[in-house]
mmCIF file of C-alpha atoms and ligand atoms in Angstrom:
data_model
loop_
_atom_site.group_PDB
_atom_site.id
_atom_site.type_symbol
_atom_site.label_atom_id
_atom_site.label_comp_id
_atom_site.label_asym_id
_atom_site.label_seq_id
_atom_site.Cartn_x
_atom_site.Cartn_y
_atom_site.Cartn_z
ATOM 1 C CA UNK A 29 0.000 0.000 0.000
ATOM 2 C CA UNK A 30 1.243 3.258 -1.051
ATOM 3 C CA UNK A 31 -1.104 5.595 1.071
ATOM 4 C CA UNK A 32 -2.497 6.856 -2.000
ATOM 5 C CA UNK A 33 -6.274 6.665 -3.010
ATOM 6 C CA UNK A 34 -6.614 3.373 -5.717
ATOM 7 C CA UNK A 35 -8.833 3.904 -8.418
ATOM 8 C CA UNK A 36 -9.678 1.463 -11.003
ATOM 9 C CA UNK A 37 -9.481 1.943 -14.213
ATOM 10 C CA UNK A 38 -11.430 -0.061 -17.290
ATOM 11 C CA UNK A 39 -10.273 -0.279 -20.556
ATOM 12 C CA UNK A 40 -12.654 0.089 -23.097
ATOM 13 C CA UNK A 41 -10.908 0.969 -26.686
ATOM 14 C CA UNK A 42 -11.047 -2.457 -27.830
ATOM 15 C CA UNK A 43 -15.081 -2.189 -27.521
ATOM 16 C CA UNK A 44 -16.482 1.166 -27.433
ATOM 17 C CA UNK A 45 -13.562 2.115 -29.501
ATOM 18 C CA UNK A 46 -13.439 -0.324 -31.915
ATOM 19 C CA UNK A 47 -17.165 -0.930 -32.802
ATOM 20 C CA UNK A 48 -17.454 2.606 -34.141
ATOM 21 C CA UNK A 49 -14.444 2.605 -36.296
ATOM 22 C CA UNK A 50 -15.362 2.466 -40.099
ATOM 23 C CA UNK A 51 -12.121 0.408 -41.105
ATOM 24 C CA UNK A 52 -12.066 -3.124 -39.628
ATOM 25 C CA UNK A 53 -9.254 -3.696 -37.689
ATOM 26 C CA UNK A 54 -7.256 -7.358 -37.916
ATOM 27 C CA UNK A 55 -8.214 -9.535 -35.705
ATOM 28 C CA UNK A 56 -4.420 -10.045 -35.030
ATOM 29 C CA UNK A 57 -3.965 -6.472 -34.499
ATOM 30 C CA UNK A 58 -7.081 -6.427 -32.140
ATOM 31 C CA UNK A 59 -5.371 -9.370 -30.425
ATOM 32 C CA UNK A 60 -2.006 -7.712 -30.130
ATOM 33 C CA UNK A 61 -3.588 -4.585 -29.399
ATOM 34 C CA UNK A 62 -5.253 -6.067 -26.419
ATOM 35 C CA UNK A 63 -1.873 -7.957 -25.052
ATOM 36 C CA UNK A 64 -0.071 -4.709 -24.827
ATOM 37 C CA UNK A 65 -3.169 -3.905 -22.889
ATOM 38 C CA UNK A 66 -2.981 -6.634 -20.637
ATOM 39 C CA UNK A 67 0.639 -5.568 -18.921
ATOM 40 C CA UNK A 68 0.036 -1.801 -18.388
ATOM 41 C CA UNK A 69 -2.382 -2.133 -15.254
ATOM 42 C CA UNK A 70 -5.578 -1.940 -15.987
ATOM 43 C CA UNK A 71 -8.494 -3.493 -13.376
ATOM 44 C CA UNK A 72 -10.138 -4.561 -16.098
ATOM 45 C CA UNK A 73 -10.216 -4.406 -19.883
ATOM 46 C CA UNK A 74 -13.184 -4.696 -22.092
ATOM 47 C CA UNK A 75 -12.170 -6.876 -25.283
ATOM 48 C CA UNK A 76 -15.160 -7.012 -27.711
ATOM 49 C CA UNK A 77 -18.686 -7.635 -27.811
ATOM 50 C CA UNK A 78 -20.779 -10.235 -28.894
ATOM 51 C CA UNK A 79 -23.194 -8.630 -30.829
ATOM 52 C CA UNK A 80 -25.341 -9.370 -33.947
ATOM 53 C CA UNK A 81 -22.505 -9.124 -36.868
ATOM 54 C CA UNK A 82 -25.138 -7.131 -38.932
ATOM 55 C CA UNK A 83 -25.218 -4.699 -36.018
ATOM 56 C CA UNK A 84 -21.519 -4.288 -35.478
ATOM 57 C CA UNK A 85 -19.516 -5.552 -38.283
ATOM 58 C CA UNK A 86 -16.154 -4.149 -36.573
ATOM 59 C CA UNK A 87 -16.617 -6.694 -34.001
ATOM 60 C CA UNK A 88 -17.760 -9.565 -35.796
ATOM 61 C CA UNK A 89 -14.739 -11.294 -34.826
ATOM 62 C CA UNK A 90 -15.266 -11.382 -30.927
ATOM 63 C CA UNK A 91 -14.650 -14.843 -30.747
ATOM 64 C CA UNK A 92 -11.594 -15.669 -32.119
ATOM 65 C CA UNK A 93 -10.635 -12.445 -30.207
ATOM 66 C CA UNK A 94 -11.555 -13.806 -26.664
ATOM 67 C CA UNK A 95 -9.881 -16.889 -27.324
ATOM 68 C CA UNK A 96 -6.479 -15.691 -28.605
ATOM 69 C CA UNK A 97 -5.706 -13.364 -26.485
ATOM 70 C CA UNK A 98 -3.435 -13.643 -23.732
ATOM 71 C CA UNK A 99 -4.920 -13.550 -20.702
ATOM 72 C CA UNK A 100 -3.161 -11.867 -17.592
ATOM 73 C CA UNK A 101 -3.913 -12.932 -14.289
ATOM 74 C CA UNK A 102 -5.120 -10.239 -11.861
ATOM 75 C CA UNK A 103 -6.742 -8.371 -14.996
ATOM 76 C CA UNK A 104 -10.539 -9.085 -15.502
ATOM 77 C CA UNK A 105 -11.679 -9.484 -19.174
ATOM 78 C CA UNK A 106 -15.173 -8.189 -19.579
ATOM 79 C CA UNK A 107 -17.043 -8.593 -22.991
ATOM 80 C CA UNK A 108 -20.700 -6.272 -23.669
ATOM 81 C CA UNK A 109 -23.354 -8.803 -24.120
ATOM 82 C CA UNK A 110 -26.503 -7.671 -25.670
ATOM 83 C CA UNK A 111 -28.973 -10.109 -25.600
ATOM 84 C CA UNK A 112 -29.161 -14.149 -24.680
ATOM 85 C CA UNK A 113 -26.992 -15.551 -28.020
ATOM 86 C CA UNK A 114 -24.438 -12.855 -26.826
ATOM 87 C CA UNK A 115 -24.042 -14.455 -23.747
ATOM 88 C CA UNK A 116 -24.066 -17.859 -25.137
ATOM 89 C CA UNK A 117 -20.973 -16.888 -27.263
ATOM 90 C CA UNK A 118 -19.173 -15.005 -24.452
ATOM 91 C CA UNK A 119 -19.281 -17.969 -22.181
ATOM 92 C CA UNK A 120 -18.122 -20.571 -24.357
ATOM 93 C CA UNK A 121 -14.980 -17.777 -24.473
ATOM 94 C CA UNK A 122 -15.149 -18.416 -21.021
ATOM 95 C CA UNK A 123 -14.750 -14.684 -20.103
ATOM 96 C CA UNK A 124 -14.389 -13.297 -16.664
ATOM 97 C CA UNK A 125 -17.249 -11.577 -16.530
ATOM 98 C CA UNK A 126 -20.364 -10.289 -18.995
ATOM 99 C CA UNK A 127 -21.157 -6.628 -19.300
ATOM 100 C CA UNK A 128 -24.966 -6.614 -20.118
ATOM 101 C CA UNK A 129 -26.055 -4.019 -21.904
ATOM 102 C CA UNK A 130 -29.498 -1.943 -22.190
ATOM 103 C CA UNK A 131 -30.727 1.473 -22.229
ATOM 104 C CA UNK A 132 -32.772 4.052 -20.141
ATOM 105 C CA UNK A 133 -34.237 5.510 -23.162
ATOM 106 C CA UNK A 134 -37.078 3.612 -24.815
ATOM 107 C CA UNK A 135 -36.093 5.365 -28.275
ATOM 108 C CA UNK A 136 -32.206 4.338 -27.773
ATOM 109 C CA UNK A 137 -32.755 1.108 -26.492
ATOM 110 C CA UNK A 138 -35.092 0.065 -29.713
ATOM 111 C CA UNK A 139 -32.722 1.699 -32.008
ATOM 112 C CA UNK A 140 -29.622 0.508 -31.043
ATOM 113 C CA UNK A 141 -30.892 -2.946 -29.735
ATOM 114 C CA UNK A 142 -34.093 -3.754 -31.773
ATOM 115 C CA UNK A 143 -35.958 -4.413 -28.221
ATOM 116 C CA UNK A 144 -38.158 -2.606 -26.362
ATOM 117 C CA UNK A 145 -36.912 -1.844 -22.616
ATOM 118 C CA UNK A 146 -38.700 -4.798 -21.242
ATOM 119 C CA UNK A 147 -38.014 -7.042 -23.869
ATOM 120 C CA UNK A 148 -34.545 -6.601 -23.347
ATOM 121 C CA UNK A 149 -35.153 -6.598 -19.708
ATOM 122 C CA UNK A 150 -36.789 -9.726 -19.971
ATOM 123 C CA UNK A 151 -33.952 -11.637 -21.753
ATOM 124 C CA UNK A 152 -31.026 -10.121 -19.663
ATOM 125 C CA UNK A 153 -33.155 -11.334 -16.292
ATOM 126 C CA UNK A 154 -32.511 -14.914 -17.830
ATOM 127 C CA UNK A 155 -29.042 -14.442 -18.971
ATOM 128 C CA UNK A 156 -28.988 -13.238 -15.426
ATOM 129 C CA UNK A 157 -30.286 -16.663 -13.762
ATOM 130 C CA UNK A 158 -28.585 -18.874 -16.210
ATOM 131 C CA UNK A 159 -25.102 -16.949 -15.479
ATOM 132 C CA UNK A 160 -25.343 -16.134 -11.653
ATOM 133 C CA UNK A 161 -23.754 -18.880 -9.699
ATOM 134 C CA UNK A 162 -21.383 -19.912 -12.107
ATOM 135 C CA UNK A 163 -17.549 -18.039 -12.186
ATOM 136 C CA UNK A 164 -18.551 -15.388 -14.477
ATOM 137 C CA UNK A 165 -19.388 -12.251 -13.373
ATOM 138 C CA UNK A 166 -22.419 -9.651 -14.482
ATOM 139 C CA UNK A 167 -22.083 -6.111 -14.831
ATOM 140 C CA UNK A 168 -25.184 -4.560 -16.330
ATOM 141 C CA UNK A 169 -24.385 -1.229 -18.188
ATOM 142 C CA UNK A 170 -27.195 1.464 -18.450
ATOM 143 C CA UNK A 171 -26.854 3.730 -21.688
ATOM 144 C CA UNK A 172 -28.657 6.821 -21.875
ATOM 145 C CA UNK A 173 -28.459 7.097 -17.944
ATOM 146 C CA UNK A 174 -27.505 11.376 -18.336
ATOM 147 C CA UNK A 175 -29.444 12.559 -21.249
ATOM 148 C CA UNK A 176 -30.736 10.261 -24.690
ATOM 149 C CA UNK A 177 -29.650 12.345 -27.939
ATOM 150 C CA UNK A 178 -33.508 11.508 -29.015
ATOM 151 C CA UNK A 179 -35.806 11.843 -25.581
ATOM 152 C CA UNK A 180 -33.811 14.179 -24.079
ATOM 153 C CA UNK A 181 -33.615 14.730 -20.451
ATOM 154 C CA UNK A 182 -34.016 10.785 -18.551
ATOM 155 C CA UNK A 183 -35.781 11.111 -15.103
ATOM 156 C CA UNK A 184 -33.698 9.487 -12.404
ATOM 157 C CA UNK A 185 -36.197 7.683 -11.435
ATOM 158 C CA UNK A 186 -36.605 5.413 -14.480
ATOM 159 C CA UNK A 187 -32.240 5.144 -13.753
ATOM 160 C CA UNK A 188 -33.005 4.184 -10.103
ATOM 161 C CA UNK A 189 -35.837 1.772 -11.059
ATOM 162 C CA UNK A 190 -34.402 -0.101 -13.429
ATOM 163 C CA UNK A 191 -30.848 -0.218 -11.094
ATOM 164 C CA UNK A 192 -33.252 -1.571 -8.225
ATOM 165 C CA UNK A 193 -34.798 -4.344 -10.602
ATOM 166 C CA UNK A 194 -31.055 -5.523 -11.395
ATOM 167 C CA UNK A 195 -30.012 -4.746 -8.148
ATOM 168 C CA UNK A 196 -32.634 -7.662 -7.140
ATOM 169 C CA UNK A 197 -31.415 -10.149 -9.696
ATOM 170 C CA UNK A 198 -28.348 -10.009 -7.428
ATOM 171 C CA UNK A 199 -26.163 -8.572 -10.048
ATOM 172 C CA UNK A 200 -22.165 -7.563 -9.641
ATOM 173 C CA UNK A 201 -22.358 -4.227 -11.139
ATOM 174 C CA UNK A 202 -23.743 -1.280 -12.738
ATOM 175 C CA UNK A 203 -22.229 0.912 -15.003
ATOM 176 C CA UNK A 204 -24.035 3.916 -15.387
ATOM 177 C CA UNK A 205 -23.539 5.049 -19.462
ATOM 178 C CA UNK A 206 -23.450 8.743 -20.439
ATOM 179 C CA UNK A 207 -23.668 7.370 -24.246
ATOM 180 C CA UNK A 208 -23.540 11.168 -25.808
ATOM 181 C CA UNK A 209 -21.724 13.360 -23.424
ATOM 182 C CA UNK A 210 -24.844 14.750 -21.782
ATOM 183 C CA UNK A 211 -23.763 14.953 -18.730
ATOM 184 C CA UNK A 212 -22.484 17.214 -16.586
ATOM 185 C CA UNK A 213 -20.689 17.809 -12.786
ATOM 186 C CA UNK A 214 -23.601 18.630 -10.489
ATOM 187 C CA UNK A 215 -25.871 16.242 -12.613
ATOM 188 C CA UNK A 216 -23.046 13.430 -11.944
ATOM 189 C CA UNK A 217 -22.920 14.439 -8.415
ATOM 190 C CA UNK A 218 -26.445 14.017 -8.041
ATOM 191 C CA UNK A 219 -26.865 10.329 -9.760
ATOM 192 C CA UNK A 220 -23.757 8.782 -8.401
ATOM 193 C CA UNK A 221 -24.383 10.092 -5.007
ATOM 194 C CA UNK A 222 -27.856 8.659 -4.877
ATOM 195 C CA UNK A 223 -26.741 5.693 -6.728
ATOM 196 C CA UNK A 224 -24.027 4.712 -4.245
ATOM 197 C CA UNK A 225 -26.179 5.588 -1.280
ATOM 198 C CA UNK A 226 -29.448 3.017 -2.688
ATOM 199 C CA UNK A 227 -27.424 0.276 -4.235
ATOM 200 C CA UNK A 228 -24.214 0.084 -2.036
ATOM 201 C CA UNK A 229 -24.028 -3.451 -2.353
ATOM 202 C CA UNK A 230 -23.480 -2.839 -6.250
ATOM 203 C CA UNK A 231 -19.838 -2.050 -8.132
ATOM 204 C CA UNK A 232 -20.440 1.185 -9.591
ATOM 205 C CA UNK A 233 -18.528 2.042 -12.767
ATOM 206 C CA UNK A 234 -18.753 5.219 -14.507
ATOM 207 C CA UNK A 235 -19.093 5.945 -18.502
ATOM 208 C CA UNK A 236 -18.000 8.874 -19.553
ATOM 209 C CA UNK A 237 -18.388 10.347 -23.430
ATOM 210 C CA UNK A 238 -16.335 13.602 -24.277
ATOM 211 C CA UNK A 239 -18.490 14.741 -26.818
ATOM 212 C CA UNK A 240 -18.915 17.810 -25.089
ATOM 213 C CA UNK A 241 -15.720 18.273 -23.018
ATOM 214 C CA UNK A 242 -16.769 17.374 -19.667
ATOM 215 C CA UNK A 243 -15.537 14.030 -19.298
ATOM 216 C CA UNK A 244 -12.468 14.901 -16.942
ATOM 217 C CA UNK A 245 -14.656 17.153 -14.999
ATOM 218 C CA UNK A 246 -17.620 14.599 -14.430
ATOM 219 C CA UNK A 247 -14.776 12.022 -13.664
ATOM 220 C CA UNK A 248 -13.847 14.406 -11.016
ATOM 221 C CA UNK A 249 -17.175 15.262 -9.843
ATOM 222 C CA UNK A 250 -17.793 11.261 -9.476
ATOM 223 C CA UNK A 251 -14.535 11.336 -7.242
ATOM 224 C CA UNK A 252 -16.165 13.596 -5.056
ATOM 225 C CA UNK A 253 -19.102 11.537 -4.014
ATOM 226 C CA UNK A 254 -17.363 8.687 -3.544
ATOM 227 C CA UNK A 255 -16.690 6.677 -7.574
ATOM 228 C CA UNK A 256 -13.773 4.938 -7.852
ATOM 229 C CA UNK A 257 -13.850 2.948 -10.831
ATOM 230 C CA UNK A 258 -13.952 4.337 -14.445
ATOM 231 C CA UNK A 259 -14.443 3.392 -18.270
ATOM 232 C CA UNK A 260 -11.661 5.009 -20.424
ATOM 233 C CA UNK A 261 -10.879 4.618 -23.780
ATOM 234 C CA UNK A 262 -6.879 4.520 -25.239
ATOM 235 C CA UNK A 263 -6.594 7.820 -27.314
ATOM 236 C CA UNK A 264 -10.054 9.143 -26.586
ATOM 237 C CA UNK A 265 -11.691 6.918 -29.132
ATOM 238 C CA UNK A 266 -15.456 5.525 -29.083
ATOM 239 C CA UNK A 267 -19.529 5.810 -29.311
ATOM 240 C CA UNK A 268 -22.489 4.630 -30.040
ATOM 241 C CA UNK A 269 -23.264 4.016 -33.468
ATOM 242 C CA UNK A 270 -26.861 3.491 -33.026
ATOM 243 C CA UNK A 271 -26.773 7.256 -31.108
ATOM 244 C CA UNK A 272 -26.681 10.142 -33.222
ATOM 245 C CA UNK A 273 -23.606 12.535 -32.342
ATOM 246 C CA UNK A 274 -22.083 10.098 -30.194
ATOM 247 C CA UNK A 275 -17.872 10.277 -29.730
ATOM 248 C CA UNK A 276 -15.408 9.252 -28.068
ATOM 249 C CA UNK A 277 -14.902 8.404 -24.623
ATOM 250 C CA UNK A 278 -13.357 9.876 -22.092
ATOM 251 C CA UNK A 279 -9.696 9.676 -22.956
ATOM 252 C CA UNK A 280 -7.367 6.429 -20.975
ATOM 253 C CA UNK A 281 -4.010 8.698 -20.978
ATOM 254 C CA UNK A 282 -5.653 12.126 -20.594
ATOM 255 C CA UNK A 283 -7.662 10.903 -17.682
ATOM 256 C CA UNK A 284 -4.790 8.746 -15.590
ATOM 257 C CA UNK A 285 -2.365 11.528 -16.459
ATOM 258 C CA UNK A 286 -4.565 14.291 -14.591
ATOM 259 C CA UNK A 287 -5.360 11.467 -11.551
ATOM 260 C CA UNK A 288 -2.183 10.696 -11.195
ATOM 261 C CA UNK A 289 -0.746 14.296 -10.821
ATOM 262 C CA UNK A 290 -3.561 14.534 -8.192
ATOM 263 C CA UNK A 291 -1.857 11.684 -5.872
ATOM 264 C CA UNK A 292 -4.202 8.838 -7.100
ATOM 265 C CA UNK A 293 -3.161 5.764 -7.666
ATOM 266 C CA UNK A 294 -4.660 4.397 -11.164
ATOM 267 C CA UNK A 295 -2.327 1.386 -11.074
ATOM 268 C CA UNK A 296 -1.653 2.535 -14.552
ATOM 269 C CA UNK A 297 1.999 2.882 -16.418
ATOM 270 C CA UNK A 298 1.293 6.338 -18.024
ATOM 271 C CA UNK A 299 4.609 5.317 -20.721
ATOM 272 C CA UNK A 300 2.952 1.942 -21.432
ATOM 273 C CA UNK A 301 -0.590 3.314 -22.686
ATOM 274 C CA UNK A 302 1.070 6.070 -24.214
ATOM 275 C CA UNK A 303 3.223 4.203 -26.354
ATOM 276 C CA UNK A 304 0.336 1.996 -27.288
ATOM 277 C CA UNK A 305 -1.616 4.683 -28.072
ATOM 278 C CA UNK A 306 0.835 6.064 -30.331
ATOM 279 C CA UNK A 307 -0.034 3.004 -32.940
ATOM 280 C CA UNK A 308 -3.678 3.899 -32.982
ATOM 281 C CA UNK A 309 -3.514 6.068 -35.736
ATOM 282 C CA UNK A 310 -1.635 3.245 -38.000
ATOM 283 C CA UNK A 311 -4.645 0.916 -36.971
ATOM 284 C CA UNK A 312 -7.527 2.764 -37.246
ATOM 285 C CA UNK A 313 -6.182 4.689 -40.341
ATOM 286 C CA UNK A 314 -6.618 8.944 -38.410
ATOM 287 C CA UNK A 315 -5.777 10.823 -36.023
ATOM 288 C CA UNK A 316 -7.253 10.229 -31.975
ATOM 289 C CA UNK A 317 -8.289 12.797 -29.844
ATOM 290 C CA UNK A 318 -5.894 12.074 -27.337
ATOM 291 C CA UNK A 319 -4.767 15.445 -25.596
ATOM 292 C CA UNK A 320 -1.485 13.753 -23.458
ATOM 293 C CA UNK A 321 -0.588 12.059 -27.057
ATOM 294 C CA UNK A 322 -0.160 15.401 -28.884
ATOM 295 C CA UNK A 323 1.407 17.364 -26.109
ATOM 296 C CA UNK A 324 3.076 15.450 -23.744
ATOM 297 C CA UNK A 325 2.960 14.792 -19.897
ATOM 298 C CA UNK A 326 2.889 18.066 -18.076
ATOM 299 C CA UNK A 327 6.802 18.460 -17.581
ATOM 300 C CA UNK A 328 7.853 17.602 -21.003
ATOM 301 C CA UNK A 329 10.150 20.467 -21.530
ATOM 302 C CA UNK A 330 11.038 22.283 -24.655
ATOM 303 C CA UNK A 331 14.081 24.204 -25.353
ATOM 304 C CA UNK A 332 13.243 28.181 -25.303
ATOM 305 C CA UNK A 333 12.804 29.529 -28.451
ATOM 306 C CA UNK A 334 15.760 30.924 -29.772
ATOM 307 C CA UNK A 335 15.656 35.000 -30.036
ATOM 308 C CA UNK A 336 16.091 36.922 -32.981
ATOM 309 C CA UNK A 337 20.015 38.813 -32.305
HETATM 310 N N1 LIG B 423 -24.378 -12.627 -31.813
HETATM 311 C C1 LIG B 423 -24.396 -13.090 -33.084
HETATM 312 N N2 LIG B 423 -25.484 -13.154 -33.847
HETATM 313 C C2 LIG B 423 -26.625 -12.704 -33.286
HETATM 314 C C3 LIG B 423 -26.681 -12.184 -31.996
HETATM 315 C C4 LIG B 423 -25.502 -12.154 -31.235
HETATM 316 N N3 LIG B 423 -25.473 -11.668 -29.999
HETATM 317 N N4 LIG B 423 -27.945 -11.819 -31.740
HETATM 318 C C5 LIG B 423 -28.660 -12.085 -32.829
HETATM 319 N N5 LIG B 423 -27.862 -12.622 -33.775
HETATM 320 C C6 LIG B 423 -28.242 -13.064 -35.116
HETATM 321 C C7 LIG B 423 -29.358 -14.069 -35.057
HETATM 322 O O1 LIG B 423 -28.833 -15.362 -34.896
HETATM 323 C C8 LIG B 423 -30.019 -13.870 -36.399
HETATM 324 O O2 LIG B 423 -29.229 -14.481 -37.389
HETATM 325 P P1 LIG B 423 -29.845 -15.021 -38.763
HETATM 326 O O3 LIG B 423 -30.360 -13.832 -39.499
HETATM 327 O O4 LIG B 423 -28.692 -15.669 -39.425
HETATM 328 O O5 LIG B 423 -30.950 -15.955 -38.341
HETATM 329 C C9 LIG B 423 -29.915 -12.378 -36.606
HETATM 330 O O6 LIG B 423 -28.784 -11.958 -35.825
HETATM 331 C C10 LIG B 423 -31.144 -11.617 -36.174
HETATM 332 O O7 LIG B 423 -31.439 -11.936 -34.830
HETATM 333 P P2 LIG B 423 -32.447 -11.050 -33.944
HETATM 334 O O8 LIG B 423 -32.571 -11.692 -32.606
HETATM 335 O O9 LIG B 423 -33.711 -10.780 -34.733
HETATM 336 O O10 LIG B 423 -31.617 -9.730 -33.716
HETATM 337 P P3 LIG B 423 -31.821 -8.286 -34.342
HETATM 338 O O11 LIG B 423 -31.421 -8.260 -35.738
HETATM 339 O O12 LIG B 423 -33.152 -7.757 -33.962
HETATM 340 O O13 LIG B 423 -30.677 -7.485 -33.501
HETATM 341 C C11 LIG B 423 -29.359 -7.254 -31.537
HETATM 342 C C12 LIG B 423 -30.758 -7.373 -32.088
HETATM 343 C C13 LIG B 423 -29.481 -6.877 -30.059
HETATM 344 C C14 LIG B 423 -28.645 -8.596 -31.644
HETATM 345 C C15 LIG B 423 -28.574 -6.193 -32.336
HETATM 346 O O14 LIG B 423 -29.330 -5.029 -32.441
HETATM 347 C C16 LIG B 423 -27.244 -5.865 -31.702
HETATM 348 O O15 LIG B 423 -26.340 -6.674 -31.714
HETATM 349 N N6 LIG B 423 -27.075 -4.634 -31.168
HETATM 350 C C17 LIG B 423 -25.858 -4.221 -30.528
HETATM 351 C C18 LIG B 423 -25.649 -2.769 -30.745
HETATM 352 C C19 LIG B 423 -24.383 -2.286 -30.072
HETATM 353 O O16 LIG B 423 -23.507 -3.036 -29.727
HETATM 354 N N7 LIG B 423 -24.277 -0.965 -29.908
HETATM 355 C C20 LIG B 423 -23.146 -0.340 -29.347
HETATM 356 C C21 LIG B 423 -22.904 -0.637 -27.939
HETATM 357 S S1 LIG B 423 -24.011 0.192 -26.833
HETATM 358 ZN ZN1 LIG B 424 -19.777 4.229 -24.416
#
C-alpha cells in the first residue's frame, strides 16, 4: 500500500472504440492490441462484444478475439453482451465476466438494440439466472443514464428503477452510461451520489463520453461523491453508433495523467498506454483525440525559443 487513493481503471478501446471505427481492424492487431493492454495495469479491460454481426460488423470477430488473447492474471476481461446468443458466445470464451447491456431511453434502447426496454429486460433477467452462480461475473451497463440524444432529459427515477430491478437479480455491477456526453458535474454528483447511497451493495462504474468536453470534470465530480472505478478509452476513441452525435470516450491517458498528478493511484503505467496509443492512428487509419498524445505529460520540456540577435 502506497497511502495513496486506488482507483480502477477499465479499458474500453477495444469495444467502445473499436465498434465505431469504419475500417475493420485485424483480428491479429485487435489481439495484439489487447496484449499490450494486458501488462500496463488496468483493473479490467473490455475486449469485444458479442453482438449481432449485422449490427456491429467491426466486431464480428469477438470470438476468435476472446480466445487468442493472452490472458493476464489479476486483470478481468469483460465482454458487452446484448442479448441471450451474446451471452451464449461469451461464455463458451469463457470470459471473466459479462457486461450486459441496455438502455434508459425507450427510443435508444429500440434503435440501437431492436428491443423494447422490457423485452430486453426480460432476456437479460434470464441471462442473469442462467449466469449467476457460475464463475462469471455480471455487470449490467445502463446507456442513456444522463441525457438520450432523441428523448432528451431521462428522469432518475426510471435510472433508479431499473438499477433496483437488477439490483434484485443479485447482479455484480452497474455501469451507469453517459452514451452522448450529456452529462455534466452537479448532474453526476447528483446520480452517483444517490446511486451509491441506494445500491451500495453494487460495483459502480462510470461511462463517460467527451463529446462535449466534460468528461475529466464529471470524472472528477464522481470522485467527489465517492466513484472509484472508471471506463476510459486509449486515445479518446469511441460511441455509439446506433446514437446520433455520439464520440469518443473519455480519454485512458488524458484521464490517468490528470489522476495521477492529483496523488491517485490508477495502477496505470502512463509510458505503457502512451506508447500503445501512439499506434492507434496506423490501426484505425486517423488521427485520436488524445490530448497527453499530442502534447506530452505536463513536464515535457522544450528548449526556449531561440531570439532573434
Ligand atoms: N451474436 C451473433 N449473432 C446474433 C446475436 C448475437 N449476440 N444476436 C442475434 N444474432 C443473429 C441471429 O442469430 C439472427 O441471425 P440469422 O439472421 O442468421 O438468423 C440475426 O442476428 C437476427 O437476430 P435477432 O434476434 O432478430 O436480432 P436483431 O437483428 O433484432 O438485432 C441485436 C438485435 C441486439 C442482436 C442487435 O441489435 C445488436 O447486436 N445490437 C448491438 C448494438 C451495439 O452493440 N451498440 C453499441 C454498444 S451500446
Ligand atoms: Zn460508451
Amino acid at each position: 500500500m502506497n497511502g495513496r487513493k486506488k482507483l480502477y481503471i477499465q479499458e474500453v478501446a477495444a469495444r467502445d472504440g473499436f465498434q465505431n471505427e469504419k475500417q475493420f481492424i485485424d483480428t491479429h492487431d485487435k489481439i495484439e492490441f489487447i496484449n499490450r493492454l494486458s501488462g500496463s495495469g488496468y483493473a479490467k479491460i473490455e475486449a469485444t462484444s458479442f453482438t449481432s454481426p449485422k449490427a456491429i460488423p467491426a466486431l464480428k470477430d469477438a470470438d476468435m478475439v476472446m480466445h487468442e488473447i493472452r490472458r493476464q492474471p489479476g486483470v478481468i476481461y469483460t465482454v458487452l453482451v446484448p442479448n441471450a446468443r451474446g451471452a451464449e458466445r461469451a461464455l463458451a470464451c469463457n470470459v471473466d465476466e459479462v457486461n450486459l447491456v441496455m438502455s434508459v431511453s425507450e427510443t435508444h434502447n429500440r434503435a440501437n438494440l431492436r428491443m423494447t426496454r422490457e423485452q430486453s429486460y426480460a432476456q437479460l433477467a434470464d441471462v442473469v439466472g442462467a449466469v449467476r452462480g457460475t464463475d462469471t461475473a455480471i455487470n449490467v451497463s445502463l446507456s442513456t443514464v444522463f441525457g438520450c440524444p432523441m428523448e432528451g432529459d431521462i428522469a432518475a427515477t426510471e435510472v433508479f428503477g431499473l438499477m433496483d430491478r437488477f439490483a434484485q437479480l443479485d447482479v455484480d455491477g452497474i455501469t451507469l452510461c453517459d452514451t452522448t456526453g450529456m452529462a455534466y458535474p452537479s448532474q453526476v454528483e447528483e446520480i452517483a451520489r444517490q446511486a451509491k447511497t441506494r445500491f451500495p451493495q453494487l460495483e459502480l462504474t462510470m461511462h463517460f463520453h467527451n463529446t462535449r468536453g466534460m468528461a475529466l470534470a464529471n470524472t472528477l465530480s464522481a470522485i467527489s461523491v465517492g466513484c472509484d472505478r472508471f471506463d476510459a478509452s486509449l486515445g479518446g476513441l469511441g460511441g455509439c453508433p446506433y446514437a446520433p452525435g455520439a464520440s469518443g470516450n473519455v480519454c485512458t491517458e488524458d484521464l490517468v495523467h490528470m489522476l495521477e498528478l492529483m496523488g491517485y493511484d490508477t495502477g496505470i503505467d502512463l509510458d505503457a498506454i502512451l506508447d500503445i496509443s501512439g499506434t492507434l492512428p496506423g490501426l484505425i487509419g486517423h488521427d485520436v483525440p488524445s490530448q497527453i498524445l499530442k502534447a506530452g505529460p505536463r513536464l515535457t520540456l522544450h528548449p526556449a525559443p531561440v531570439q532573434p540577435a
